[in-house]
PDB file of C-alpha atoms in Angstrom:
ATOM      1  CA  PHE A   1       0.000   0.000   0.000  1.00 63.00           C
ATOM      2  CA  GLY A   2       2.972   2.316  -0.402  1.00 76.00           C
ATOM      3  CA  PRO A   3       4.925   4.487   2.023  1.00 83.00           C
ATOM      4  CA  TYR A   4       1.817   6.360   3.219  1.00 79.00           C
ATOM      5  CA  ASN A   5       0.573   3.200   4.961  1.00 75.00           C
ATOM      6  CA  ASN A   6       3.547   3.270   7.331  1.00 65.00           C
ATOM      7  CA  ALA A   7       1.286   3.031  10.371  1.00 57.00           C
ATOM      8  CA  GLY A   8      -0.176  -0.221   9.088  1.00 55.00           C
ATOM      9  CA  ILE A   9      -3.621   1.268   8.595  1.00 55.00           C
ATOM     10  CA  LEU A  10      -4.396  -1.208   5.834  1.00 55.00           C
ATOM     11  CA  GLY A  11      -3.301  -4.796   5.469  1.00 55.00           C
ATOM     12  CA  PHE A  12      -4.189  -7.924   3.548  1.00 52.00           C
ATOM     13  CA  ASN A  13      -5.273  -9.730   6.708  1.00 56.00           C
ATOM     14  CA  ASN A  14      -7.053  -7.139   8.838  1.00 50.00           C
ATOM     15  CA  GLY A  15     -10.054  -6.698   6.556  1.00 47.00           C
ATOM     16  CA  ASP A  16      -9.712  -2.908   6.367  1.00 51.00           C
ATOM     17  CA  PHE A  17     -10.309  -1.084   3.116  1.00 57.00           C
ATOM     18  CA  PHE A  18     -10.670   2.414   1.752  1.00 64.00           C
ATOM     19  CA  ARG A  19     -12.423   4.005  -1.196  1.00 72.00           C
ATOM     20  CA  TYR A  20     -10.961   6.478  -3.644  1.00 78.00           C
ATOM     21  CA  ARG A  21     -12.912   7.789  -6.616  1.00 81.00           C
ATOM     22  CA  SER A  22     -10.581   8.833  -9.424  1.00 85.00           C
ATOM     23  CA  LEU A  23     -12.224  12.168 -10.165  1.00 87.00           C
ATOM     24  CA  GLU A  24      -8.963  13.346 -11.704  1.00 91.00           C
ATOM     25  CA  LEU A  25      -9.650  11.193 -14.789  1.00 91.00           C
ATOM     26  CA  GLY A  26     -13.026  12.789 -15.462  1.00 90.00           C
ATOM     27  CA  PRO A  27     -16.118  10.763 -16.357  1.00 90.00           C
ATOM     28  CA  ARG A  28     -15.747   7.074 -16.997  1.00 89.00           C
ATOM     29  CA  LEU A  29     -16.631   6.409 -20.627  1.00 91.00           C
ATOM     30  CA  ASN A  30     -18.150   3.216 -21.959  1.00 92.00           C
ATOM     31  CA  GLN A  31     -18.416   2.985 -25.735  1.00 94.00           C
ATOM     32  CA  GLN A  32     -20.153   0.118 -27.502  1.00 95.00           C
ATOM     33  CA  THR A  33     -19.994  -0.375 -31.254  1.00 96.00           C
ATOM     34  CA  PHE A  34     -21.973  -2.843 -33.344  1.00 95.00           C
ATOM     35  CA  THR A  35     -20.863  -3.540 -36.908  1.00 95.00           C
ATOM     36  CA  ASP A  36     -23.225  -5.772 -38.869  1.00 95.00           C
ATOM     37  CA  TYR A  37     -23.108  -7.327 -42.323  1.00 95.00           C
ATOM     38  CA  ARG A  38     -25.954  -9.351 -43.795  1.00 95.00           C
ATOM     39  CA  MET A  39     -26.394 -11.199 -47.065  1.00 96.00           C
ATOM     40  CA  GLN A  40     -29.549 -13.024 -48.094  1.00 95.00           C
ATOM     41  CA  VAL A  41     -30.397 -14.959 -51.249  1.00 97.00           C
ATOM     42  CA  GLY A  42     -33.512 -16.879 -52.163  1.00 96.00           C
ATOM     43  CA  LEU A  43     -35.203 -18.799 -54.921  1.00 97.00           C
ATOM     44  CA  LYS A  44     -38.783 -19.821 -55.532  1.00 96.00           C
ATOM     45  CA  GLY A  45     -40.685 -21.638 -58.200  1.00 96.00           C
ATOM     46  CA  ASP A  46     -43.670 -23.744 -59.172  1.00 96.00           C
ATOM     47  CA  ILE A  47     -43.751 -27.514 -59.080  1.00 94.00           C
ATOM     48  CA  ASN A  48     -47.065 -27.457 -60.943  1.00 94.00           C
ATOM     49  CA  ALA A  49     -50.209 -25.342 -60.963  1.00 91.00           C
ATOM     50  CA  ASN A  50     -51.080 -26.301 -57.385  1.00 93.00           C
ATOM     51  CA  TRP A  51     -47.704 -26.722 -55.702  1.00 95.00           C
ATOM     52  CA  HIS A  52     -44.939 -24.183 -55.098  1.00 97.00           C
ATOM     53  CA  TRP A  53     -41.526 -24.160 -53.438  1.00 97.00           C
ATOM     54  CA  GLU A  54     -39.078 -21.639 -52.079  1.00 97.00           C
ATOM     55  CA  ALA A  55     -35.612 -21.729 -50.530  1.00 97.00           C
ATOM     56  CA  ALA A  56     -33.473 -19.119 -48.813  1.00 97.00           C
ATOM     57  CA  MET A  57     -30.060 -18.699 -47.225  1.00 97.00           C
ATOM     58  CA  SER A  58     -28.823 -15.812 -45.120  1.00 96.00           C
ATOM     59  CA  MET A  59     -25.450 -14.983 -43.581  1.00 96.00           C
ATOM     60  CA  GLU A  60     -24.990 -12.481 -40.776  1.00 95.00           C
ATOM     61  CA  ASN A  61     -21.740 -11.272 -39.226  1.00 95.00           C
ATOM     62  CA  GLU A  62     -21.744  -8.994 -36.208  1.00 94.00           C
ATOM     63  CA  GLU A  63     -18.752  -7.473 -34.470  1.00 94.00           C
ATOM     64  CA  PHE A  64     -19.479  -6.075 -31.019  1.00 95.00           C
ATOM     65  CA  ALA A  65     -16.702  -3.967 -29.509  1.00 95.00           C
ATOM     66  CA  GLN A  66     -16.655  -2.336 -26.112  1.00 93.00           C
ATOM     67  CA  SER A  67     -14.054   0.104 -24.850  1.00 94.00           C
ATOM     68  CA  ASP A  68     -13.811   1.540 -21.352  1.00 92.00           C
ATOM     69  CA  SER A  69     -11.763   4.646 -20.676  1.00 92.00           C
ATOM     70  CA  GLY A  70     -11.350   7.039 -17.786  1.00 90.00           C
ATOM     71  CA  VAL A  71     -10.096   4.176 -15.626  1.00 90.00           C
ATOM     72  CA  PRO A  72      -6.638   3.433 -14.177  1.00 92.00           C
ATOM     73  CA  SER A  73      -4.563   0.315 -14.673  1.00 91.00           C
ATOM     74  CA  LEU A  74      -4.128  -1.556 -11.402  1.00 89.00           C
ATOM     75  CA  PRO A  75      -0.444  -2.505 -12.006  1.00 91.00           C
ATOM     76  CA  LEU A  76       0.456   1.012 -13.166  1.00 93.00           C
ATOM     77  CA  LEU A  77      -1.299   2.617 -10.221  1.00 92.00           C
ATOM     78  CA  ASP A  78       0.343   0.137  -7.839  1.00 90.00           C
ATOM     79  CA  ALA A  79       3.712   1.307  -9.162  1.00 93.00           C
ATOM     80  CA  GLU A  80       2.748   4.945  -8.577  1.00 93.00           C
ATOM     81  CA  ILE A  81       1.674   4.134  -5.012  1.00 90.00           C
ATOM     82  CA  ALA A  82       4.815   2.134  -4.281  1.00 90.00           C
ATOM     83  CA  ALA A  83       6.963   5.038  -5.511  1.00 91.00           C
ATOM     84  CA  GLY A  84       5.043   7.510  -3.353  1.00 91.00           C
ATOM     85  CA  ARG A  85       3.752   9.525  -6.312  1.00 93.00           C
ATOM     86  CA  PHE A  86       0.121   8.698  -5.459  1.00 93.00           C
ATOM     87  CA  ASN A  87      -1.303   9.023  -1.959  1.00 90.00           C
ATOM     88  CA  PRO A  88      -4.500   6.966  -1.677  1.00 86.00           C
ATOM     89  CA  PHE A  89      -5.225   8.442   1.774  1.00 84.00           C
ATOM     90  CA  ALA A  90      -5.270  12.037   0.511  1.00 86.00           C
ATOM     91  CA  PRO A  91      -8.246  13.820  -1.123  1.00 88.00           C
ATOM     92  CA  ALA A  92      -8.701  13.922  -4.888  1.00 89.00           C
ATOM     93  CA  PHE A  93      -6.472  16.363  -6.796  1.00 92.00           C
ATOM     94  CA  SER A  94      -4.195  16.716  -3.777  1.00 92.00           C
ATOM     95  CA  LYS A  95      -0.458  17.348  -3.880  1.00 93.00           C
ATOM     96  CA  GLY A  96       2.005  17.199  -1.053  1.00 92.00           C
ATOM     97  CA  THR A  97       5.361  16.267   0.382  1.00 92.00           C
ATOM     98  CA  VAL A  98       6.091  14.265   3.476  1.00 89.00           C
ATOM     99  CA  THR A  99       9.167  12.733   5.103  1.00 88.00           C
ATOM    100  CA  ILE A 100       8.752   9.172   6.373  1.00 85.00           C
ATOM    101  CA  GLY A 101      11.595   7.297   8.005  1.00 82.00           C
ATOM    102  CA  GLY A 102      14.064   9.866   6.824  1.00 86.00           C
ATOM    103  CA  GLN A 103      12.948   9.612   3.177  1.00 89.00           C
ATOM    104  CA  THR A 104      11.005  12.382   1.450  1.00 91.00           C
ATOM    105  CA  PHE A 105       8.057  11.519  -0.789  1.00 91.00           C
ATOM    106  CA  THR A 106       6.139  13.877  -3.065  1.00 93.00           C
ATOM    107  CA  TRP A 107       2.745  12.995  -4.389  1.00 92.00           C
ATOM    108  CA  ASP A 108       0.583  14.485  -7.119  1.00 95.00           C
ATOM    109  CA  ASN A 109      -2.549  12.377  -7.373  1.00 94.00           C
ATOM    110  CA  GLU A 110      -3.791  13.879 -10.633  1.00 94.00           C
ATOM    111  CA  LYS A 111      -0.464  13.385 -12.392  1.00 95.00           C
ATOM    112  CA  ALA A 112      -0.114   9.831 -11.052  1.00 94.00           C
ATOM    113  CA  LEU A 113      -3.618   8.847 -12.164  1.00 93.00           C
ATOM    114  CA  LYS A 114      -3.068  10.357 -15.598  1.00 94.00           C
ATOM    115  CA  ALA A 115       0.087   8.262 -15.893  1.00 94.00           C
ATOM    116  CA  SER A 116      -1.960   5.170 -14.981  1.00 93.00           C
ATOM    117  CA  GLU A 117      -4.935   5.879 -17.260  1.00 93.00           C
ATOM    118  CA  ILE A 118      -5.740   3.228 -19.850  1.00 92.00           C
ATOM    119  CA  THR A 119      -8.445   2.223 -22.325  1.00 93.00           C
ATOM    120  CA  ALA A 120      -9.503  -1.420 -22.092  1.00 92.00           C
ATOM    121  CA  LYS A 121     -11.326  -3.279 -24.867  1.00 93.00           C
ATOM    122  CA  PHE A 122     -13.010  -6.559 -25.590  1.00 92.00           C
ATOM    123  CA  PHE A 123     -14.669  -7.932 -28.725  1.00 93.00           C
ATOM    124  CA  VAL A 124     -17.529 -10.369 -29.306  1.00 93.00           C
ATOM    125  CA  PRO A 125     -17.713 -11.598 -32.929  1.00 94.00           C
ATOM    126  CA  THR A 126     -20.861 -13.494 -33.920  1.00 95.00           C
ATOM    127  CA  LYS A 127     -21.607 -15.420 -37.111  1.00 95.00           C
ATOM    128  CA  ASN A 128     -25.118 -16.585 -37.950  1.00 96.00           C
ATOM    129  CA  ARG A 129     -26.099 -18.883 -40.822  1.00 96.00           C
ATOM    130  CA  PHE A 130     -29.652 -19.753 -41.823  1.00 96.00           C
ATOM    131  CA  TRP A 131     -31.044 -22.156 -44.431  1.00 97.00           C
ATOM    132  CA  ASP A 132     -34.723 -22.640 -45.212  1.00 96.00           C
ATOM    133  CA  VAL A 133     -36.693 -24.816 -47.653  1.00 97.00           C
ATOM    134  CA  ARG A 134     -40.484 -25.069 -47.830  1.00 97.00           C
ATOM    135  CA  VAL A 135     -43.311 -26.238 -50.078  1.00 97.00           C
ATOM    136  CA  ASN A 136     -46.985 -25.358 -50.106  1.00 96.00           C
ATOM    137  CA  GLY A 137     -49.977 -26.238 -52.205  1.00 96.00           C
ATOM    138  CA  THR A 138     -53.424 -27.771 -52.452  1.00 95.00           C
ATOM    139  CA  LEU A 139     -54.096 -31.366 -51.483  1.00 93.00           C
ATOM    140  CA  LEU A 140     -57.620 -31.426 -52.875  1.00 92.00           C
ATOM    141  CA  GLU A 141     -60.647 -29.267 -53.586  1.00 92.00           C
ATOM    142  CA  LEU A 142     -63.399 -29.151 -50.944  1.00 91.00           C
ATOM    143  CA  PRO A 143     -66.852 -27.575 -51.254  1.00 91.00           C
ATOM    144  CA  ALA A 144     -65.668 -24.614 -49.162  1.00 90.00           C
ATOM    145  CA  GLY A 145     -62.350 -24.208 -50.954  1.00 90.00           C
ATOM    146  CA  ASP A 146     -58.826 -25.601 -51.198  1.00 92.00           C
ATOM    147  CA  LEU A 147     -57.469 -27.981 -48.609  1.00 94.00           C
ATOM    148  CA  GLY A 148     -54.092 -26.322 -48.112  1.00 95.00           C
ATOM    149  CA  PHE A 149     -50.885 -27.879 -46.895  1.00 96.00           C
ATOM    150  CA  ALA A 150     -47.399 -26.509 -46.205  1.00 97.00           C
ATOM    151  CA  ALA A 151     -44.210 -28.082 -44.892  1.00 97.00           C
ATOM    152  CA  GLY A 152     -40.630 -27.019 -44.485  1.00 97.00           C
ATOM    153  CA  TRP A 153     -37.168 -27.511 -43.047  1.00 97.00           C
ATOM    154  CA  GLU A 154     -34.955 -24.958 -41.355  1.00 97.00           C
ATOM    155  CA  THR A 155     -31.479 -25.052 -39.923  1.00 96.00           C
ATOM    156  CA  THR A 156     -29.523 -22.321 -38.184  1.00 96.00           C
ATOM    157  CA  LYS A 157     -26.001 -22.124 -36.838  1.00 95.00           C
ATOM    158  CA  SER A 158     -24.579 -19.428 -34.605  1.00 95.00           C
ATOM    159  CA  LEU A 159     -20.919 -19.077 -33.548  1.00 93.00           C
ATOM    160  CA  THR A 160     -19.888 -16.656 -30.789  1.00 92.00           C
ATOM    161  CA  SER A 161     -16.630 -15.985 -28.986  1.00 90.00           C
ATOM    162  CA  LEU A 162     -15.164 -13.352 -26.670  1.00 89.00           C
ATOM    163  CA  ASP A 163     -11.749 -11.779 -27.209  1.00 91.00           C
ATOM    164  CA  ALA A 164     -10.583  -9.625 -24.300  1.00 90.00           C
ATOM    165  CA  ASP A 165      -7.417  -7.552 -24.406  1.00 89.00           C
ATOM    166  CA  ASP A 166      -4.575  -8.184 -21.935  1.00 89.00           C
ATOM    167  CA  LEU A 167      -5.856  -5.524 -19.534  1.00 88.00           C
ATOM    168  CA  TYR A 168      -9.244  -7.172 -19.109  1.00 88.00           C
ATOM    169  CA  ALA A 169      -7.882 -10.719 -19.219  1.00 88.00           C
ATOM    170  CA  SER A 170      -5.392 -10.004 -16.410  1.00 87.00           C
ATOM    171  CA  GLY A 171      -7.915  -8.147 -14.227  1.00 86.00           C
ATOM    172  CA  SER A 172      -5.859  -4.953 -14.542  1.00 87.00           C
ATOM    173  CA  VAL A 173      -8.789  -2.557 -15.080  1.00 87.00           C
ATOM    174  CA  LEU A 174      -9.355  -1.027 -11.669  1.00 83.00           C
ATOM    175  CA  GLY A 175     -13.026  -0.831 -10.730  1.00 79.00           C
ATOM    176  CA  LEU A 176     -14.291  -3.044 -13.575  1.00 81.00           C
ATOM    177  CA  ASN A 177     -14.824  -6.767 -13.890  1.00 80.00           C
ATOM    178  CA  SER A 178     -12.271  -8.900 -15.660  1.00 80.00           C
ATOM    179  CA  PHE A 179     -13.051 -10.852 -18.840  1.00 78.00           C
ATOM    180  CA  SER A 180     -11.308 -13.978 -19.997  1.00 77.00           C
ATOM    181  CA  ASP A 181     -11.063 -15.053 -23.602  1.00 77.00           C
ATOM    182  CA  SER A 182     -13.886 -17.426 -24.394  1.00 80.00           C
ATOM    183  CA  PRO A 183     -13.485 -20.154 -27.029  1.00 80.00           C
ATOM    184  CA  THR A 184     -16.048 -20.227 -29.782  1.00 84.00           C
ATOM    185  CA  SER A 185     -19.439 -21.531 -28.682  1.00 90.00           C
ATOM    186  CA  THR A 186     -21.883 -22.954 -31.189  1.00 92.00           C
ATOM    187  CA  THR A 187     -25.663 -23.149 -31.252  1.00 93.00           C
ATOM    188  CA  ALA A 188     -27.114 -25.326 -34.016  1.00 94.00           C
ATOM    189  CA  THR A 189     -30.836 -25.769 -34.572  1.00 96.00           C
ATOM    190  CA  LYS A 190     -32.726 -28.026 -36.968  1.00 96.00           C
ATOM    191  CA  SER A 191     -36.478 -27.754 -37.422  1.00 97.00           C
ATOM    192  CA  LEU A 192     -39.237 -29.525 -39.333  1.00 96.00           C
ATOM    193  CA  PHE A 193     -42.718 -28.063 -39.572  1.00 96.00           C
ATOM    194  CA  SER A 194     -46.012 -28.652 -41.343  1.00 96.00           C
ATOM    195  CA  GLU A 195     -49.407 -27.002 -41.457  1.00 96.00           C
ATOM    196  CA  ILE A 196     -52.798 -27.947 -42.844  1.00 96.00           C
ATOM    197  CA  LYS A 197     -55.787 -25.666 -43.419  1.00 95.00           C
ATOM    198  CA  VAL A 198     -59.256 -27.128 -43.856  1.00 94.00           C
ATOM    199  CA  PRO A 199     -62.045 -24.788 -45.026  1.00 93.00           C
ATOM    200  CA  LEU A 200     -65.437 -25.985 -43.760  1.00 92.00           C
ATOM    201  CA  VAL A 201     -67.690 -23.064 -44.665  1.00 91.00           C
ATOM    202  CA  SER A 202     -67.028 -20.204 -47.068  1.00 88.00           C
ATOM    203  CA  ALA A 203     -68.889 -17.961 -49.512  1.00 85.00           C
ATOM    204  CA  GLN A 204     -69.191 -20.999 -51.773  1.00 85.00           C
ATOM    205  CA  ASN A 205     -71.325 -22.988 -49.317  1.00 86.00           C
ATOM    206  CA  LYS A 206     -72.185 -20.534 -46.551  1.00 78.00           C
ATOM    207  CA  ILE A 207     -75.005 -21.228 -44.142  1.00 85.00           C
ATOM    208  CA  PRO A 208     -76.992 -18.868 -41.882  1.00 85.00           C
ATOM    209  CA  PHE A 209     -74.899 -17.127 -39.193  1.00 85.00           C
ATOM    210  CA  ILE A 210     -71.690 -18.596 -40.572  1.00 87.00           C
ATOM    211  CA  GLU A 211     -69.881 -16.614 -43.236  1.00 87.00           C
ATOM    212  CA  SER A 212     -66.689 -18.628 -42.948  1.00 90.00           C
ATOM    213  CA  LEU A 213     -65.336 -21.425 -40.792  1.00 91.00           C
ATOM    214  CA  THR A 214     -61.837 -22.844 -41.072  1.00 94.00           C
ATOM    215  CA  ILE A 215     -59.966 -25.307 -38.926  1.00 95.00           C
ATOM    216  CA  GLY A 216     -56.211 -25.648 -39.030  1.00 95.00           C
ATOM    217  CA  ALA A 217     -53.463 -27.671 -37.434  1.00 96.00           C
ATOM    218  CA  LEU A 218     -49.721 -27.225 -37.349  1.00 95.00           C
ATOM    219  CA  ALA A 219     -46.737 -28.826 -35.685  1.00 96.00           C
ATOM    220  CA  ARG A 220     -43.082 -27.943 -35.346  1.00 95.00           C
ATOM    221  CA  ARG A 221     -40.272 -30.216 -34.198  1.00 96.00           C
ATOM    222  CA  GLU A 222     -37.043 -28.544 -33.165  1.00 96.00           C
ATOM    223  CA  LYS A 223     -33.677 -29.948 -32.111  1.00 96.00           C
ATOM    224  CA  GLN A 224     -31.023 -27.658 -30.696  1.00 95.00           C
ATOM    225  CA  THR A 225     -27.414 -28.487 -29.844  1.00 93.00           C
ATOM    226  CA  ASN A 226     -25.295 -26.117 -27.759  1.00 91.00           C
ATOM    227  CA  THR A 227     -21.541 -26.593 -27.688  1.00 89.00           C
ATOM    228  CA  GLY A 228     -19.169 -24.458 -25.673  1.00 83.00           C
ATOM    229  CA  PHE A 229     -16.842 -24.103 -22.732  1.00 76.00           C
ATOM    230  CA  ASP A 230     -18.263 -25.347 -19.440  1.00 71.00           C
ATOM    231  CA  ALA A 231     -17.017 -23.180 -16.555  1.00 63.00           C
ATOM    232  CA  THR A 232     -17.681 -25.972 -14.056  1.00 68.00           C
ATOM    233  CA  SER A 233     -15.847 -28.806 -15.777  1.00 69.00           C
ATOM    234  CA  LYS A 234     -13.298 -26.476 -17.435  1.00 68.00           C
ATOM    235  CA  ALA A 235     -13.792 -28.360 -20.691  1.00 74.00           C
ATOM    236  CA  PHE A 236     -15.897 -28.257 -23.824  1.00 77.00           C
ATOM    237  CA  ALA A 237     -19.371 -29.704 -23.384  1.00 83.00           C
ATOM    238  CA  SER A 238     -22.311 -30.319 -25.661  1.00 87.00           C
ATOM    239  CA  ARG A 239     -25.996 -30.450 -24.774  1.00 90.00           C
ATOM    240  CA  THR A 240     -28.917 -31.271 -27.022  1.00 93.00           C
ATOM    241  CA  TYR A 241     -32.546 -30.319 -26.522  1.00 93.00           C
ATOM    242  CA  SER A 242     -35.590 -31.251 -28.585  1.00 95.00           C
ATOM    243  CA  LYS A 243     -39.237 -30.287 -28.480  1.00 94.00           C
ATOM    244  CA  VAL A 244     -42.446 -30.617 -30.468  1.00 94.00           C
ATOM    245  CA  ASN A 245     -44.991 -27.802 -30.533  1.00 93.00           C
ATOM    246  CA  PRO A 246     -48.419 -28.824 -31.889  1.00 94.00           C
ATOM    247  CA  SER A 247     -51.260 -26.372 -32.324  1.00 94.00           C
ATOM    248  CA  ILE A 248     -54.896 -26.422 -33.498  1.00 95.00           C
ATOM    249  CA  ASN A 249     -56.745 -23.286 -34.478  1.00 93.00           C
ATOM    250  CA  LEU A 250     -60.281 -22.413 -35.459  1.00 93.00           C
ATOM    251  CA  LYS A 251     -61.304 -19.318 -37.397  1.00 92.00           C
ATOM    252  CA  TYR A 252     -64.993 -18.323 -37.439  1.00 89.00           C
ATOM    253  CA  SER A 253     -66.646 -15.283 -39.020  1.00 89.00           C
ATOM    254  CA  PRO A 254     -70.421 -14.806 -38.671  1.00 85.00           C
ATOM    255  CA  THR A 255     -70.447 -11.965 -41.249  1.00 80.00           C
ATOM    256  CA  LYS A 256     -68.213 -10.515 -43.925  1.00 77.00           C
ATOM    257  CA  ASP A 257     -65.223  -8.557 -42.674  1.00 66.00           C
TER     258      ASP A 257
END
């Protein structure tokens, strides 16, 4: 704790602490920047008069960058304290000279903090990929209209990592949390879905008090696999989840819209 702790006010074992707000560095600045690129292509066509298809692929890249300034480096400030150029027990912006044990020390807190000031950064790059194929058409003709059907397949893949600079990785940013580099984590999802629409009553066969009546059903099955660094086991781990979401809907209109 430097020469100004000569009376043993603070120690690693006595549980004492002090607070010093580095007003000399001005406001603490946090700047976040998002840079995104996206490309999407698609095709569609007709299988026949009643059936149609479409396919799409998209690619997204995002670079998230965060910088924190107006903060001191812990190792640099420790050096200033050890040399007596920063007095953590004195008020902000203070200057002074004192003789301790026959040695004279001069402190200038503003100058010492300015010498310790740093800008810390970390980056989070993310890559997303998406593929989609689907078909839709008419299964048969009913008195109330077309019996419609649609089905499709989707798959997505997302890769994310964290790249912290040496200041963050070493915990050298005083007053802020440390960040460790994180290996790339992956989230992959595969989905199958289908939907059917059954018209029961329409303008073609309407009955009293029922302008239109349609019943529909759909289902989606999704499987997701997450792969990444497990903080508990300190190793890469992979977990897979799956679910099926069925749904039935009914649409009724007593009159025209």
